[in-house]
GROMACS .gro file of C-alpha atoms in nm:
model
  247
    1MET     CA    1  -0.589  -0.827  -2.265
    2SER     CA    2  -0.306  -1.049  -2.385
    3GLN     CA    3  -0.303  -1.426  -2.359
    4ALA     CA    4  -0.029  -1.399  -2.097
    5ASP     CA    5  -0.252  -1.180  -1.882
    6GLU     CA    6  -0.538  -1.428  -1.913
    7ILE     CA    7  -0.336  -1.724  -1.783
    8ARG     CA    8  -0.140  -1.537  -1.517
    9PRO     CA    9  -0.256  -1.671  -1.179
   10THR     CA   10  -0.404  -1.428  -0.930
   11PRO     CA   11  -0.171  -1.380  -0.632
   12ARG     CA   12  -0.296  -1.538  -0.311
   13ALA     CA   13  -0.297  -1.307  -0.011
   14ALA     CA   14  -0.308  -1.337   0.365
   15VAL     CA   15  -0.474  -1.039   0.532
   16LEU     CA   16  -0.353  -1.014   0.892
   17ILE     CA   17  -0.516  -0.737   1.094
   18ASP     CA   18  -0.383  -0.592   1.419
   19ALA     CA   19  -0.715  -0.486   1.572
   20ASP     CA   20  -0.545  -0.274   1.839
   21ASN     CA   21  -0.369  -0.058   1.582
   22ALA     CA   22  -0.615  -0.045   1.292
   23SER     CA   23  -0.950   0.124   1.258
   24ALA     CA   24  -1.253  -0.075   1.146
   25THR     CA   25  -1.387   0.230   0.960
   26HIS     CA   26  -1.223   0.139   0.630
   27ALA     CA   27  -1.244  -0.239   0.659
   28PRO     CA   28  -1.463  -0.289   0.346
   29GLN     CA   29  -1.242  -0.055   0.143
   30ILE     CA   30  -0.930  -0.244   0.253
   31PHE     CA   31  -1.064  -0.565   0.102
   32GLU     CA   32  -1.182  -0.382  -0.211
   33GLU     CA   33  -0.828  -0.249  -0.253
   34ILE     CA   34  -0.674  -0.593  -0.201
   35ALA     CA   35  -0.910  -0.743  -0.461
   36ARG     CA   36  -0.742  -0.520  -0.723
   37PHE     CA   37  -0.416  -0.715  -0.700
   38ALA     CA   38  -0.475  -1.040  -0.509
   39GLU     CA   39  -0.728  -1.288  -0.377
   40ALA     CA   40  -0.762  -1.266   0.000
   41ASN     CA   41  -0.762  -1.638   0.080
   42VAL     CA   42  -0.663  -1.593   0.444
   43ARG     CA   43  -0.844  -1.329   0.652
   44ARG     CA   44  -0.756  -1.307   1.019
   45ILE     CA   45  -0.779  -1.043   1.289
   46TYR     CA   46  -0.600  -1.043   1.624
   47GLY     CA   47  -0.698  -0.877   1.950
   48ASP     CA   48  -0.879  -0.900   2.281
   49PHE     CA   49  -1.247  -0.895   2.183
   50SER     CA   50  -1.370  -0.973   2.535
   51GLY     CA   51  -1.406  -0.603   2.620
   52THR     CA   52  -1.575  -0.311   2.448
   53ARG     CA   53  -1.271  -0.140   2.294
   54LEU     CA   54  -1.277  -0.349   1.975
   55ARG     CA   55  -1.654  -0.345   1.940
   56SER     CA   56  -1.636  -0.166   1.603
   57TRP     CA   57  -1.458  -0.464   1.451
   58ARG     CA   58  -1.724  -0.715   1.555
   59GLY     CA   59  -1.970  -0.586   1.296
   60GLN     CA   60  -1.713  -0.640   1.021
   61LEU     CA   61  -1.619  -1.000   1.093
   62GLN     CA   62  -1.912  -1.186   0.938
   63PRO     CA   63  -1.974  -0.963   0.630
   64LEU     CA   64  -1.605  -0.970   0.537
   65ALA     CA   65  -1.544  -1.334   0.637
   66ILE     CA   66  -1.268  -1.238   0.880
   67VAL     CA   67  -1.164  -1.506   1.129
   68PRO     CA   68  -1.109  -1.354   1.476
   69THR     CA   69  -0.821  -1.476   1.691
   70GLN     CA   70  -0.897  -1.397   2.052
   71GLN     CA   71  -0.594  -1.313   2.265
   72PHE     CA   72  -0.625  -1.209   2.627
   73ASN     CA   73  -0.366  -0.959   2.748
   74TYR     CA   74  -0.255  -1.132   3.064
   75THR     CA   75   0.010  -0.872   3.148
   76THR     CA   76  -0.019  -0.495   3.123
   77GLY     CA   77   0.197  -0.350   2.848
   78LYS     CA   78   0.238  -0.684   2.668
   79ASN     CA   79   0.040  -0.754   2.353
   80ALA     CA   80  -0.014  -1.125   2.301
   81ALA     CA   81  -0.209  -1.053   1.981
   82ASP     CA   82   0.101  -0.912   1.810
   83ILE     CA   83   0.300  -1.224   1.891
   84THR     CA   84   0.023  -1.451   1.764
   85LEU     CA   85   0.000  -1.254   1.440
   86VAL     CA   86   0.375  -1.293   1.383
   87ILE     CA   87   0.363  -1.667   1.456
   88ASP     CA   88   0.076  -1.715   1.210
   89ALA     CA   89   0.261  -1.511   0.946
   90MET     CA   90   0.570  -1.730   0.984
   91ASP     CA   91   0.360  -2.046   0.957
   92LEU     CA   92   0.192  -1.919   0.641
   93MET     CA   93   0.525  -1.817   0.494
   94HIS     CA   94   0.680  -2.160   0.548
   95ASP     CA   95   0.367  -2.341   0.430
   96GLY     CA   96   0.384  -2.155   0.098
   97MET     CA   97   0.008  -2.099   0.107
   98VAL     CA   98   0.022  -1.735  -0.002
   99ASP     CA   99   0.233  -1.504  -0.218
  100THR     CA  100   0.131  -1.172  -0.065
  101PHE     CA  101   0.095  -1.057   0.295
  102CYS     CA  102  -0.131  -0.762   0.376
  103LEU     CA  103  -0.040  -0.630   0.721
  104VAL     CA  104  -0.309  -0.398   0.852
  105SER     CA  105  -0.151  -0.200   1.134
  106SER     CA  106   0.012   0.131   1.217
  107ASP     CA  107   0.251  -0.035   1.463
  108SER     CA  108   0.625  -0.021   1.395
  109ASP     CA  109   0.667  -0.348   1.587
  110PHE     CA  110   0.584  -0.529   1.261
  111THR     CA  111   0.882  -0.377   1.078
  112ARG     CA  112   1.100  -0.684   1.121
  113LEU     CA  113   0.813  -0.913   1.021
  114ALA     CA  114   0.772  -0.723   0.693
  115GLN     CA  115   1.146  -0.744   0.631
  116ARG     CA  116   1.155  -1.117   0.703
  117LEU     CA  117   0.865  -1.189   0.469
  118ARG     CA  118   1.033  -0.996   0.190
  119GLU     CA  119   1.360  -1.179   0.251
  120ASN     CA  120   1.165  -1.496   0.179
  121GLY     CA  121   1.044  -1.357  -0.153
  122LYS     CA  122   0.696  -1.255  -0.040
  123THR     CA  123   0.522  -0.932  -0.135
  124VAL     CA  124   0.421  -0.720   0.164
  125ILE     CA  125   0.148  -0.456   0.144
  126GLY     CA  126   0.093  -0.242   0.452
  127PHE     CA  127  -0.224  -0.056   0.546
  128GLY     CA  128  -0.226   0.206   0.818
  129GLU     CA  129  -0.268   0.561   0.938
  130ARG     CA  130  -0.055   0.863   0.850
  131LYS     CA  131   0.118   0.833   1.187
  132THR     CA  132   0.267   0.494   1.089
  133PRO     CA  133   0.646   0.513   1.147
  134GLU     CA  134   0.864   0.542   0.839
  135ALA     CA  135   1.056   0.225   0.925
  136PHE     CA  136   0.746   0.007   0.890
  137ARG     CA  137   0.627   0.186   0.576
  138ASN     CA  138   0.963   0.139   0.405
  139ALA     CA  139   0.984  -0.225   0.509
  140CYS     CA  140   0.680  -0.297   0.290
  141ASN     CA  141   0.676  -0.326  -0.087
  142ARG     CA  142   0.388  -0.084  -0.079
  143PHE     CA  143   0.213   0.106   0.198
  144ILE     CA  144  -0.143   0.238   0.163
  145TYR     CA  145  -0.293   0.498   0.395
  146PHE     CA  146  -0.644   0.442   0.522
  147ASP     CA  147  -0.755   0.790   0.417
  148ASN     CA  148  -0.673   0.712   0.053
  149LEU     CA  149  -0.922   0.426   0.051
  150GLY     CA  150  -1.235   0.637   0.076
  151SER     CA  151  -1.423   0.881   0.290
  152ASP     CA  152  -1.415   0.849   0.668
  153PRO     CA  153  -1.765   0.897   0.813
  154GLU     CA  154  -1.622   1.032   1.139
  155GLN     CA  155  -1.414   1.292   0.957
  156GLU     CA  156  -1.706   1.389   0.735
  157GLU     CA  157  -1.930   1.434   1.038
  158ALA     CA  158  -1.667   1.658   1.198
  159GLY     CA  159  -1.627   1.852   0.874
  160GLU     CA  160  -1.269   1.733   0.828
  161LYS     CA  161  -1.119   1.609   0.503
  162PRO     CA  162  -0.758   1.508   0.440
  163GLU     CA  163  -0.583   1.774   0.234
  164LYS     CA  164  -0.447   1.664  -0.102
  165ARG     CA  165  -0.097   1.763  -0.202
  166PRO     CA  166  -0.039   1.979  -0.507
  167PRO     CA  167   0.079   1.754  -0.795
  168SER     CA  168   0.389   1.973  -0.829
  169LYS     CA  169   0.506   1.832  -0.493
  170ALA     CA  170   0.551   1.495  -0.664
  171THR     CA  171   0.800   1.637  -0.916
  172PRO     CA  172   1.122   1.575  -0.715
  173LEU     CA  173   1.026   1.213  -0.650
  174ILE     CA  174   0.929   1.151  -1.014
  175LEU     CA  175   1.259   1.307  -1.126
  176LYS     CA  176   1.451   1.078  -0.891
  177ALA     CA  177   1.300   0.775  -1.062
  178LEU     CA  178   1.324   0.931  -1.407
  179VAL     CA  179   1.702   0.976  -1.406
  180GLU     CA  180   1.745   0.603  -1.349
  181HIS     CA  181   1.541   0.506  -1.655
  182GLU     CA  182   1.581   0.787  -1.908
  183ASP     CA  183   1.743   0.730  -2.247
  184ASP     CA  184   1.994   0.961  -2.414
  185GLU     CA  185   1.719   1.208  -2.496
  186GLY     CA  186   1.575   1.206  -2.146
  187TRP     CA  187   1.269   0.987  -2.220
  188ALA     CA  188   1.154   0.707  -1.989
  189SER     CA  189   0.861   0.465  -2.017
  190LEU     CA  190   0.588   0.532  -1.763
  191GLY     CA  191   0.542   0.166  -1.659
  192PRO     CA  192   0.897   0.099  -1.531
  193LEU     CA  193   0.902   0.452  -1.388
  194GLY     CA  194   0.594   0.377  -1.177
  195ARG     CA  195   0.746   0.055  -1.045
  196ARG     CA  196   1.065   0.237  -0.951
  197LEU     CA  197   0.865   0.508  -0.775
  198GLN     CA  198   0.705   0.241  -0.558
  199GLN     CA  199   1.048   0.106  -0.468
  200ILE     CA  200   1.181   0.449  -0.377
  201ALA     CA  201   0.874   0.547  -0.176
  202PRO     CA  202   0.645   0.253  -0.083
  203ASP     CA  203   0.377   0.496   0.033
  204PHE     CA  204   0.366   0.691  -0.296
  205ASP     CA  205   0.004   0.705  -0.409
  206PRO     CA  206  -0.152   0.918  -0.685
  207ARG     CA  207  -0.455   0.958  -0.459
  208ASP     CA  208  -0.243   1.177  -0.230
  209TYR     CA  209  -0.234   1.425  -0.518
  210GLY     CA  210  -0.604   1.409  -0.603
  211SER     CA  211  -0.563   1.161  -0.890
  212THR     CA  212  -0.620   0.793  -0.946
  213LYS     CA  213  -0.338   0.735  -1.194
  214LEU     CA  214   0.031   0.823  -1.208
  215LEU     CA  215  -0.018   0.968  -1.557
  216ASP     CA  216  -0.263   1.224  -1.419
  217VAL     CA  217  -0.014   1.331  -1.151
  218VAL     CA  218   0.260   1.365  -1.413
  219ARG     CA  219   0.033   1.571  -1.638
  220LYS     CA  220  -0.088   1.800  -1.358
  221ALA     CA  221   0.263   1.850  -1.217
  222GLY     CA  222   0.338   2.061  -1.526
  223ALA     CA  223   0.709   1.976  -1.534
  224PHE     CA  224   0.704   1.691  -1.785
  225GLU     CA  225   0.643   1.620  -2.150
  226ILE     CA  226   0.429   1.318  -2.236
  227GLN     CA  227   0.470   1.120  -2.556
  228ARG     CA  228   0.306   0.814  -2.701
  229SER     CA  229   0.434   0.666  -3.027
  230ASP     CA  230   0.207   0.454  -3.243
  231GLY     CA  231   0.173   0.123  -3.063
  232GLY     CA  232   0.448   0.219  -2.820
  233PRO     CA  233   0.446   0.278  -2.446
  234LEU     CA  234   0.373   0.610  -2.280
  235ARG     CA  235   0.694   0.801  -2.219
  236ILE     CA  236   0.777   1.113  -2.021
  237ARG     CA  237   1.073   1.344  -1.985
  238HIS     CA  238   1.151   1.654  -1.786
  239LYS     CA  239   1.086   1.977  -1.979
  240ARG     CA  240   1.424   2.107  -1.870
  241THR     CA  241   1.587   1.820  -2.064
  242ARG     CA  242   1.429   1.949  -2.386
  243ARG     CA  243   1.562   2.300  -2.325
  244LYS     CA  244   1.911   2.169  -2.260
  245ALA     CA  245   1.900   1.967  -2.581
  246GLY     CA  246   1.786   2.274  -2.772
  247SER     CA  247   1.495   2.085  -2.930
   0.00000   0.00000   0.00000
């Protein structure tokens, strides 16, 4: 670890959970994931906890230090909790208390909120189900699917497991990022390539392809050469580039 890494402050995060559109099943894993890149200083959940529908979240509040915000739905079809979440997010944004916003929801209604936070220079990480609309996923800097966080007890009990994609399916997306960073010989450093991949597809995740690292996906895809010079960064290039160059 370099000296710069040692003194770099840990990003401060606000975790705002839409209880009506997020499962409590992966709540611990969500916070474990967030701990990899930020400190969850603000932890709030929004919903109507007066009934039984959100009972599964109640057992997660104390262990995970989540502050519940009770919102009664006074009118059918109107969600007061969503509005309260947005108001709190705007307050936090203007107060400058946090650098990163983790929006836990599969609801496309938060698309404009994610856009507005990013316009203000904040990082937005979304967490949700596969059914989350593309507009909300793309409005985030990064979007993480619940089923990539760990096993789902309900799915395991039913004998269901999310299918992983073949690594070769990632090749077109990797190539799209590669052409923007390759040098005259077709090589590109893996670090900048990974960052560009996240910009192109916020929901790109090596775990979708049965791996934990981008390098493993690249290696298993079978379409790329991998090179590491002494003391230099990892670089990749498309095998077709080598054939065209006649090397």
